[in-house]
PDB file of C-alpha atoms in Angstrom:
ATOM      1  CA  UNK A 255      -5.770  21.231   4.905  1.00  0.00           C
ATOM      2  CA  UNK A 256      -6.024  19.836   1.380  1.00  0.00           C
ATOM      3  CA  UNK A 257      -7.169  16.448   0.022  1.00  0.00           C
ATOM      4  CA  UNK A 258      -5.690  15.769  -3.438  1.00  0.00           C
ATOM      5  CA  UNK A 259      -7.759  13.442  -5.664  1.00  0.00           C
ATOM      6  CA  UNK A 260      -6.414  14.500  -9.057  1.00  0.00           C
ATOM      7  CA  UNK A 261      -4.876  12.321 -11.836  1.00  0.00           C
ATOM      8  CA  UNK A 262      -1.762  10.454 -10.706  1.00  0.00           C
ATOM      9  CA  UNK A 263       0.551  12.451 -12.950  1.00  0.00           C
ATOM     10  CA  UNK A 264      -0.393  15.683 -11.150  1.00  0.00           C
ATOM     11  CA  UNK A 265       0.043  14.510  -7.540  1.00  0.00           C
ATOM     12  CA  UNK A 266       3.612  15.700  -7.076  1.00  0.00           C
ATOM     13  CA  UNK A 267       3.219  19.164  -8.553  1.00  0.00           C
ATOM     14  CA  UNK A 268      -0.021  19.940  -6.712  1.00  0.00           C
ATOM     15  CA  UNK A 269       1.063  18.440  -3.374  1.00  0.00           C
ATOM     16  CA  UNK A 270       4.417  20.210  -3.501  1.00  0.00           C
ATOM     17  CA  UNK A 271       2.765  23.578  -4.120  1.00  0.00           C
ATOM     18  CA  UNK A 272       0.398  23.193  -1.166  1.00  0.00           C
ATOM     19  CA  UNK A 273       3.136  21.904   1.157  1.00  0.00           C
ATOM     20  CA  UNK A 274       5.342  24.886   0.291  1.00  0.00           C
ATOM     21  CA  UNK A 275       2.353  27.095   1.118  1.00  0.00           C
ATOM     22  CA  UNK A 276       2.240  25.542   4.594  1.00  0.00           C
ATOM     23  CA  UNK A 277      -0.825  23.352   4.048  1.00  0.00           C
ATOM     24  CA  UNK A 278      -1.367  19.887   5.517  1.00  0.00           C
ATOM     25  CA  UNK A 279      -1.938  17.444   2.671  1.00  0.00           C
ATOM     26  CA  UNK A 280      -3.641  14.077   2.145  1.00  0.00           C
ATOM     27  CA  UNK A 281      -2.737  12.655  -1.278  1.00  0.00           C
ATOM     28  CA  UNK A 282      -4.572   9.738  -2.857  1.00  0.00           C
ATOM     29  CA  UNK A 283      -2.319   6.856  -3.843  1.00  0.00           C
ATOM     30  CA  UNK A 284       0.178   6.768  -5.395  1.00  0.00           C
ATOM     31  CA  UNK A 285       1.892   9.626  -3.590  1.00  0.00           C
ATOM     32  CA  UNK A 286       3.833  10.372  -6.799  1.00  0.00           C
ATOM     33  CA  UNK A 287       4.872   8.582  -9.980  1.00  0.00           C
ATOM     34  CA  UNK A 288       8.557   8.324  -9.031  1.00  0.00           C
ATOM     35  CA  UNK A 289      10.289   7.523  -5.765  1.00  0.00           C
ATOM     36  CA  UNK A 290      12.435  10.634  -6.060  1.00  0.00           C
ATOM     37  CA  UNK A 291       9.359  12.857  -6.234  1.00  0.00           C
ATOM     38  CA  UNK A 292       7.674  10.929  -3.407  1.00  0.00           C
ATOM     39  CA  UNK A 293      10.619  11.258  -1.020  1.00  0.00           C
ATOM     40  CA  UNK A 294      11.014  14.905  -1.979  1.00  0.00           C
ATOM     41  CA  UNK A 295       7.437  15.508  -0.800  1.00  0.00           C
ATOM     42  CA  UNK A 296       8.358  13.845   2.509  1.00  0.00           C
ATOM     43  CA  UNK A 297      11.360  16.163   2.876  1.00  0.00           C
ATOM     44  CA  UNK A 298       9.280  19.213   2.000  1.00  0.00           C
ATOM     45  CA  UNK A 299       6.603  18.296   4.557  1.00  0.00           C
ATOM     46  CA  UNK A 300       9.249  17.886   7.256  1.00  0.00           C
ATOM     47  CA  UNK A 301      10.821  21.228   6.405  1.00  0.00           C
ATOM     48  CA  UNK A 302       7.436  22.985   6.526  1.00  0.00           C
ATOM     49  CA  UNK A 303       6.340  21.014   9.630  1.00  0.00           C
ATOM     50  CA  UNK A 304       3.068  20.005   8.006  1.00  0.00           C
ATOM     51  CA  UNK A 305       1.231  16.680   7.915  1.00  0.00           C
ATOM     52  CA  UNK A 306       1.649  14.588   4.762  1.00  0.00           C
ATOM     53  CA  UNK A 307      -0.595  11.530   4.473  1.00  0.00           C
ATOM     54  CA  UNK A 308      -1.187   9.041   1.659  1.00  0.00           C
ATOM     55  CA  UNK A 309      -4.573   7.512   0.836  1.00  0.00           C
ATOM     56  CA  UNK A 310      -3.770   3.954   1.888  1.00  0.00           C
ATOM     57  CA  UNK A 311      -7.142   3.659   3.581  1.00  0.00           C
ATOM     58  CA  UNK A 312      -7.094  -0.103   4.182  1.00  0.00           C
ATOM     59  CA  UNK A 313      -4.914   0.616   7.213  1.00  0.00           C
ATOM     60  CA  UNK A 314      -8.282   1.526   8.777  1.00  0.00           C
ATOM     61  CA  UNK A 315      -9.964  -1.740   7.684  1.00  0.00           C
ATOM     62  CA  UNK A 316     -11.178  -3.712  10.714  1.00  0.00           C
ATOM     63  CA  UNK A 317     -10.770  -6.946   8.770  1.00  0.00           C
ATOM     64  CA  UNK A 318      -7.080  -6.220   8.267  1.00  0.00           C
ATOM     65  CA  UNK A 319      -6.725  -5.225  11.910  1.00  0.00           C
ATOM     66  CA  UNK A 320      -8.302  -8.513  12.977  1.00  0.00           C
ATOM     67  CA  UNK A 321      -6.131 -10.520  10.599  1.00  0.00           C
ATOM     68  CA  UNK A 322      -2.999  -8.857  11.950  1.00  0.00           C
ATOM     69  CA  UNK A 323      -3.968  -9.947  15.464  1.00  0.00           C
ATOM     70  CA  UNK A 324      -3.900 -13.607  14.371  1.00  0.00           C
ATOM     71  CA  UNK A 325      -0.152 -13.529  13.692  1.00  0.00           C
ATOM     72  CA  UNK A 326       0.468 -14.261  17.359  1.00  0.00           C
ATOM     73  CA  UNK A 327       2.371 -17.364  18.515  1.00  0.00           C
ATOM     74  CA  UNK A 328      -0.808 -18.766  20.096  1.00  0.00           C
ATOM     75  CA  UNK A 329      -2.951 -18.405  16.942  1.00  0.00           C
ATOM     76  CA  UNK A 330      -1.359 -18.645  13.469  1.00  0.00           C
ATOM     77  CA  UNK A 331       2.240 -17.960  14.425  1.00  0.00           C
ATOM     78  CA  UNK A 332       4.838 -16.995  11.841  1.00  0.00           C
ATOM     79  CA  UNK A 333       3.584 -16.058   8.373  1.00  0.00           C
ATOM     80  CA  UNK A 334       5.252 -18.114   5.626  1.00  0.00           C
ATOM     81  CA  UNK A 335       3.789 -16.465   2.549  1.00  0.00           C
ATOM     82  CA  UNK A 336       1.031 -14.114   1.429  1.00  0.00           C
ATOM     83  CA  UNK A 337      -1.214 -14.053  -1.619  1.00  0.00           C
ATOM     84  CA  UNK A 338      -2.975 -10.828  -2.605  1.00  0.00           C
ATOM     85  CA  UNK A 339      -5.611 -10.532  -5.352  1.00  0.00           C
ATOM     86  CA  UNK A 340      -6.664  -7.098  -6.553  1.00  0.00           C
ATOM     87  CA  UNK A 341      -8.803  -7.558  -9.640  1.00  0.00           C
ATOM     88  CA  UNK A 342     -11.810  -6.184 -11.488  1.00  0.00           C
ATOM     89  CA  UNK A 343     -13.020  -5.142 -14.905  1.00  0.00           C
ATOM     90  CA  UNK A 344     -12.117  -1.649 -16.072  1.00  0.00           C
ATOM     91  CA  UNK A 345     -12.792   0.308 -19.278  1.00  0.00           C
ATOM     92  CA  UNK A 346     -10.002   0.411 -21.826  1.00  0.00           C
ATOM     93  CA  UNK A 347      -7.474   3.028 -20.755  1.00  0.00           C
ATOM     94  CA  UNK A 348      -5.264   5.091 -23.024  1.00  0.00           C
ATOM     95  CA  UNK A 349      -3.023   6.131 -20.153  1.00  0.00           C
ATOM     96  CA  UNK A 350      -1.867   4.504 -16.943  1.00  0.00           C
ATOM     97  CA  UNK A 351      -1.127   0.868 -16.255  1.00  0.00           C
ATOM     98  CA  UNK A 352      -2.323  -1.795 -13.875  1.00  0.00           C
ATOM     99  CA  UNK A 353       0.849  -1.773 -11.754  1.00  0.00           C
ATOM    100  CA  UNK A 354       0.629   1.932 -10.954  1.00  0.00           C
ATOM    101  CA  UNK A 355      -3.169   1.904 -10.647  1.00  0.00           C
ATOM    102  CA  UNK A 356      -3.751  -1.201  -8.521  1.00  0.00           C
ATOM    103  CA  UNK A 357      -0.506  -2.483  -6.977  1.00  0.00           C
ATOM    104  CA  UNK A 358      -0.031   0.306  -4.369  1.00  0.00           C
ATOM    105  CA  UNK A 359      -2.754  -1.064  -2.078  1.00  0.00           C
ATOM    106  CA  UNK A 360      -1.421  -4.674  -2.006  1.00  0.00           C
ATOM    107  CA  UNK A 361       2.132  -3.453  -1.330  1.00  0.00           C
ATOM    108  CA  UNK A 362       0.860  -1.276   1.512  1.00  0.00           C
ATOM    109  CA  UNK A 363      -1.402  -3.975   2.962  1.00  0.00           C
ATOM    110  CA  UNK A 364       1.466  -6.476   3.065  1.00  0.00           C
ATOM    111  CA  UNK A 365       3.525  -3.940   5.005  1.00  0.00           C
ATOM    112  CA  UNK A 366       0.650  -3.071   7.331  1.00  0.00           C
ATOM    113  CA  UNK A 367       0.205  -6.749   8.138  1.00  0.00           C
ATOM    114  CA  UNK A 368       3.855  -7.707   8.615  1.00  0.00           C
ATOM    115  CA  UNK A 369       5.734  -4.463   9.237  1.00  0.00           C
ATOM    116  CA  UNK A 370       8.134  -5.471   6.444  1.00  0.00           C
ATOM    117  CA  UNK A 371       9.109  -4.123   3.031  1.00  0.00           C
ATOM    118  CA  UNK A 372      10.271  -6.454   0.238  1.00  0.00           C
ATOM    119  CA  UNK A 373      13.946  -6.917  -0.502  1.00  0.00           C
ATOM    120  CA  UNK A 374      13.564  -8.223  -4.067  1.00  0.00           C
ATOM    121  CA  UNK A 375      10.693  -7.761  -6.506  1.00  0.00           C
ATOM    122  CA  UNK A 376       9.951  -9.584  -9.767  1.00  0.00           C
ATOM    123  CA  UNK A 377       7.144  -8.765 -12.173  1.00  0.00           C
ATOM    124  CA  UNK A 378       5.569 -10.026 -15.365  1.00  0.00           C
ATOM    125  CA  UNK A 379       2.686  -8.160 -17.006  1.00  0.00           C
ATOM    126  CA  UNK A 380       0.689  -8.023 -20.234  1.00  0.00           C
ATOM    127  CA  UNK A 381      -1.707  -5.746 -22.059  1.00  0.00           C
ATOM    128  CA  UNK A 382      -4.367  -7.376 -24.233  1.00  0.00           C
ATOM    129  CA  UNK A 383      -6.954  -4.806 -25.290  1.00  0.00           C
ATOM    130  CA  UNK A 384      -4.259  -2.128 -25.419  1.00  0.00           C
ATOM    131  CA  UNK A 385      -0.780  -3.560 -25.817  1.00  0.00           C
ATOM    132  CA  UNK A 386       0.778  -0.203 -24.933  1.00  0.00           C
ATOM    133  CA  UNK A 387      -0.366  -0.456 -21.304  1.00  0.00           C
ATOM    134  CA  UNK A 388      -0.232  -3.444 -18.952  1.00  0.00           C
ATOM    135  CA  UNK A 389      -3.673  -4.685 -17.869  1.00  0.00           C
ATOM    136  CA  UNK A 390      -2.682  -7.697 -15.758  1.00  0.00           C
ATOM    137  CA  UNK A 391       0.434  -8.210 -13.657  1.00  0.00           C
ATOM    138  CA  UNK A 392       1.876 -10.865 -11.372  1.00  0.00           C
ATOM    139  CA  UNK A 393       4.361  -9.527  -8.837  1.00  0.00           C
ATOM    140  CA  UNK A 394       6.589 -11.686  -6.622  1.00  0.00           C
ATOM    141  CA  UNK A 395       8.130 -10.220  -3.478  1.00  0.00           C
ATOM    142  CA  UNK A 396      10.931 -11.697  -1.383  1.00  0.00           C
ATOM    143  CA  UNK A 397      11.695 -10.431   2.111  1.00  0.00           C
ATOM    144  CA  UNK A 398      14.906 -10.694   4.103  1.00  0.00           C
ATOM    145  CA  UNK A 399      12.979 -12.566   6.817  1.00  0.00           C
ATOM    146  CA  UNK A 400      12.171 -15.376   4.365  1.00  0.00           C
ATOM    147  CA  UNK A 401       8.573 -14.261   3.854  1.00  0.00           C
ATOM    148  CA  UNK A 402       7.261 -14.348   0.280  1.00  0.00           C
ATOM    149  CA  UNK A 403       4.289 -12.532  -1.230  1.00  0.00           C
ATOM    150  CA  UNK A 404       2.515 -13.007  -4.551  1.00  0.00           C
ATOM    151  CA  UNK A 405       0.411 -10.134  -5.885  1.00  0.00           C
ATOM    152  CA  UNK A 406      -2.064 -10.435  -8.767  1.00  0.00           C
ATOM    153  CA  UNK A 407      -3.535  -7.222 -10.171  1.00  0.00           C
ATOM    154  CA  UNK A 408      -5.901  -7.132 -13.133  1.00  0.00           C
ATOM    155  CA  UNK A 409      -8.139  -4.722 -15.023  1.00  0.00           C
ATOM    156  CA  UNK A 410      -9.596  -7.604 -17.075  1.00  0.00           C
ATOM    157  CA  UNK A 411     -11.214  -9.876 -14.476  1.00  0.00           C
ATOM    158  CA  UNK A 412     -15.009  -9.661 -14.146  1.00  0.00           C
ATOM    159  CA  UNK A 413     -14.659 -10.894 -10.563  1.00  0.00           C
ATOM    160  CA  UNK A 414     -13.998  -7.921  -8.318  1.00  0.00           C
ATOM    161  CA  UNK A 415     -11.630  -9.267  -5.693  1.00  0.00           C
ATOM    162  CA  UNK A 416      -9.788  -7.582  -2.866  1.00  0.00           C
ATOM    163  CA  UNK A 417      -8.466 -10.659  -1.125  1.00  0.00           C
ATOM    164  CA  UNK A 418      -5.539 -11.492   1.132  1.00  0.00           C
ATOM    165  CA  UNK A 419      -4.460 -15.029   1.953  1.00  0.00           C
ATOM    166  CA  UNK A 420      -1.910 -16.018   4.608  1.00  0.00           C
ATOM    167  CA  UNK A 421      -0.235 -19.393   4.930  1.00  0.00           C
ATOM    168  CA  UNK A 422       1.348 -19.518   8.365  1.00  0.00           C
ATOM    169  CA  UNK A 423       3.010 -21.815  10.868  1.00  0.00           C
ATOM    170  CA  UNK A 424      -0.209 -23.041  12.492  1.00  0.00           C
ATOM    171  CA  UNK A 425      -2.831 -22.520   9.803  1.00  0.00           C
ATOM    172  CA  UNK A 426      -4.218 -20.364   7.030  1.00  0.00           C
ATOM    173  CA  UNK A 427      -6.320 -17.215   6.958  1.00  0.00           C
ATOM    174  CA  UNK A 428      -8.343 -15.513   4.239  1.00  0.00           C
ATOM    175  CA  UNK A 429      -9.497 -11.899   4.319  1.00  0.00           C
ATOM    176  CA  UNK A 430     -12.085 -10.365   2.012  1.00  0.00           C
ATOM    177  CA  UNK A 431     -11.161  -6.695   2.257  1.00  0.00           C
ATOM    178  CA  UNK A 432     -14.475  -5.565   0.761  1.00  0.00           C
ATOM    179  CA  UNK A 433     -16.679  -7.415   3.275  1.00  0.00           C
ATOM    180  CA  UNK A 434     -14.002  -7.206   6.004  1.00  0.00           C
ATOM    181  CA  UNK A 435     -14.476 -10.918   6.652  1.00  0.00           C
ATOM    182  CA  UNK A 436     -11.694 -13.142   8.040  1.00  0.00           C
ATOM    183  CA  UNK A 437     -11.832 -16.949   7.941  1.00  0.00           C
ATOM    184  CA  UNK A 438      -9.212 -18.980   9.826  1.00  0.00           C
ATOM    185  CA  UNK A 439      -8.381 -22.598   9.041  1.00  0.00           C
ATOM    186  CA  UNK A 440      -6.231 -24.488  11.535  1.00  0.00           C
ATOM    187  CA  UNK A 441      -6.016 -27.736  13.484  1.00  0.00           C
ATOM    188  CA  UNK A 442      -9.152 -26.882  15.470  1.00  0.00           C
ATOM    189  CA  UNK A 443     -11.286 -26.389  12.358  1.00  0.00           C
ATOM    190  CA  UNK A 444     -12.660 -23.405  10.464  1.00  0.00           C
ATOM    191  CA  UNK A 445     -13.471 -20.187  12.324  1.00  0.00           C
ATOM    192  CA  UNK A 446     -15.049 -16.988  11.014  1.00  0.00           C
ATOM    193  CA  UNK A 447     -13.857 -14.101  13.158  1.00  0.00           C
ATOM    194  CA  UNK A 448     -16.543 -11.763  14.572  1.00  0.00           C
ATOM    195  CA  UNK A 449     -15.782  -8.354  13.057  1.00  0.00           C
ATOM    196  CA  UNK A 450     -17.739  -5.110  12.991  1.00  0.00           C
ATOM    197  CA  UNK A 451     -16.817  -3.532   9.622  1.00  0.00           C
ATOM    198  CA  UNK A 452     -15.254  -0.095   9.789  1.00  0.00           C
ATOM    199  CA  UNK A 453     -16.050   2.884   7.587  1.00  0.00           C
ATOM    200  CA  UNK A 454     -12.515   3.046   6.266  1.00  0.00           C
ATOM    201  CA  UNK A 455     -12.851   6.301   4.334  1.00  0.00           C
ATOM    202  CA  UNK A 456     -14.397   8.129   7.273  1.00  0.00           C
ATOM    203  CA  UNK A 457     -11.742   6.786   9.653  1.00  0.00           C
ATOM    204  CA  UNK A 458      -9.008   7.850   7.243  1.00  0.00           C
ATOM    205  CA  UNK A 459     -10.319  11.430   7.092  1.00  0.00           C
ATOM    206  CA  UNK A 460     -10.891  11.569  10.859  1.00  0.00           C
ATOM    207  CA  UNK A 461      -7.357  10.301  11.476  1.00  0.00           C
ATOM    208  CA  UNK A 462      -5.915  12.899   9.109  1.00  0.00           C
ATOM    209  CA  UNK A 463      -7.902  15.665  10.817  1.00  0.00           C
ATOM    210  CA  UNK A 464      -6.697  14.474  14.221  1.00  0.00           C
ATOM    211  CA  UNK A 465      -3.074  14.511  13.043  1.00  0.00           C
ATOM    212  CA  UNK A 466      -3.535  18.027  11.676  1.00  0.00           C
ATOM    213  CA  UNK A 467      -5.080  19.213  14.943  1.00  0.00           C
ATOM    214  CA  UNK A 468      -2.348  17.739  17.112  1.00  0.00           C
ATOM    215  CA  UNK A 469       0.346  19.069  14.793  1.00  0.00           C
ATOM    216  CA  UNK A 470      -1.141  22.561  15.011  1.00  0.00           C
ATOM    217  CA  UNK A 471      -0.909  22.341  18.817  1.00  0.00           C
ATOM    218  CA  UNK A 472       2.685  21.025  18.583  1.00  0.00           C
ATOM    219  CA  UNK A 473       1.569  17.769  20.210  1.00  0.00           C
ATOM    220  CA  UNK A 474       3.150  14.423  19.381  1.00  0.00           C
ATOM    221  CA  UNK A 475       1.091  12.143  17.141  1.00  0.00           C
ATOM    222  CA  UNK A 476       1.398   8.950  15.138  1.00  0.00           C
ATOM    223  CA  UNK A 477       0.330   9.190  11.500  1.00  0.00           C
ATOM    224  CA  UNK A 478      -0.836   5.705  10.483  1.00  0.00           C
ATOM    225  CA  UNK A 479      -0.690   6.436   6.740  1.00  0.00           C
ATOM    226  CA  UNK A 480       2.100   8.948   6.685  1.00  0.00           C
ATOM    227  CA  UNK A 481       3.892  10.173   3.601  1.00  0.00           C
ATOM    228  CA  UNK A 482       7.001   8.068   4.183  1.00  0.00           C
ATOM    229  CA  UNK A 483       4.878   4.905   3.954  1.00  0.00           C
ATOM    230  CA  UNK A 484       3.421   6.236   0.721  1.00  0.00           C
ATOM    231  CA  UNK A 485       6.906   6.933  -0.628  1.00  0.00           C
ATOM    232  CA  UNK A 486       8.030   3.393   0.242  1.00  0.00           C
ATOM    233  CA  UNK A 487       5.028   2.056  -1.695  1.00  0.00           C
ATOM    234  CA  UNK A 488       6.097   4.126  -4.715  1.00  0.00           C
ATOM    235  CA  UNK A 489       9.552   2.510  -4.399  1.00  0.00           C
ATOM    236  CA  UNK A 490       7.893  -0.929  -4.614  1.00  0.00           C
ATOM    237  CA  UNK A 491       5.839   0.074  -7.661  1.00  0.00           C
ATOM    238  CA  UNK A 492       8.946   1.506  -9.301  1.00  0.00           C
ATOM    239  CA  UNK A 493      10.899  -1.708  -8.636  1.00  0.00           C
ATOM    240  CA  UNK A 494       8.082  -3.790 -10.150  1.00  0.00           C
ATOM    241  CA  UNK A 495       8.083  -1.677 -13.297  1.00  0.00           C
ATOM    242  CA  UNK A 496      11.889  -1.865 -13.506  1.00  0.00           C
ATOM    243  CA  UNK A 497      11.707  -5.651 -13.162  1.00  0.00           C
ATOM    244  CA  UNK A 498       9.165  -5.807 -15.975  1.00  0.00           C
ATOM    245  CA  UNK A 499      11.279  -3.597 -18.223  1.00  0.00           C
ATOM    246  CA  UNK A 500      14.576  -5.366 -17.550  1.00  0.00           C
ATOM    247  CA  UNK A 501      13.160  -8.901 -17.200  1.00  0.00           C
ATOM    248  CA  UNK A 502      14.971  -9.590 -13.927  1.00  0.00           C
ATOM    249  CA  UNK A 503      14.516  -9.384 -10.166  1.00  0.00           C
ATOM    250  CA  UNK A 504      15.135  -5.914  -8.748  1.00  0.00           C
ATOM    251  CA  UNK A 505      16.216  -4.952  -5.243  1.00  0.00           C
ATOM    252  CA  UNK A 506      13.923  -2.387  -3.665  1.00  0.00           C
ATOM    253  CA  UNK A 507      16.041   0.380  -2.127  1.00  0.00           C
ATOM    254  CA  UNK A 508      14.487   2.271   0.757  1.00  0.00           C
ATOM    255  CA  UNK A 509      16.108   5.321   2.352  1.00  0.00           C
ATOM    256  CA  UNK A 510      16.981   5.580   6.027  1.00  0.00           C
ATOM    257  CA  UNK A 511      14.654   6.180   8.948  1.00  0.00           C
ATOM    258  CA  UNK A 512      13.410   9.510  10.225  1.00  0.00           C
ATOM    259  CA  UNK A 513      16.068  11.991  11.251  1.00  0.00           C
ATOM    260  CA  UNK A 514      18.103  11.532   8.076  1.00  0.00           C
ATOM    261  CA  UNK A 515      17.658  12.769   4.549  1.00  0.00           C
ATOM    262  CA  UNK A 516      15.342  10.529   2.543  1.00  0.00           C
ATOM    263  CA  UNK A 517      15.805  12.014  -0.922  1.00  0.00           C
ATOM    264  CA  UNK A 518      17.437   9.449  -3.192  1.00  0.00           C
ATOM    265  CA  UNK A 519      19.931  10.360  -5.921  1.00  0.00           C
TER     266      UNK A 519
END
């Protein structure tokens, strides 16, 4: 098995070569820089019958798991909208941009929490120290269910934040993804949920190894951060960048479910 932690621009070429060689592959996010390349990796992994995972490690965050459990009718009920903050200070970069670098995790976390992918995406972004590359972006997502999500990503903010806020039918919830701390606010007051933080990186690697082992034995398994999820995230990032370029809302187009070709023209 191979774990790819190389520059983003090399992910597709390196992952594709290992997949074609019959290796199971875990690729750090983003899976690729274009949706076409990302879905092609998914197709290649299927053809070779190897495991393809993407490094969306917050799927193993106990805080996120606990927060997801609150979206029950007896606790918070239906989620109305989400707010995600993914900020910090970063050295001036000559290459890359804040949307590609930071937005994949918020897109993935929103899906992990709700099981939904956005229908329409709008984005505004600016670069200040280097006007060639965006350093802060505000991304709006609309879902067919009526859910809305607002994502803020920044390489300029001295406050390192990895926060998720939910406004729901019966109250609000805030999750600090770094501390894995969830605070609920509802009609009965303010409650801090008891959570034992997980070692998300270790769990991610252990999960990948388990998937590889079961795949080798031809046993069924569920890959919690599988390549198709990673490819869908690349679609969201691509739609955000298209929205920024064309100054309009863009529909995110996701291919069909397993069993059908996922490569997009």
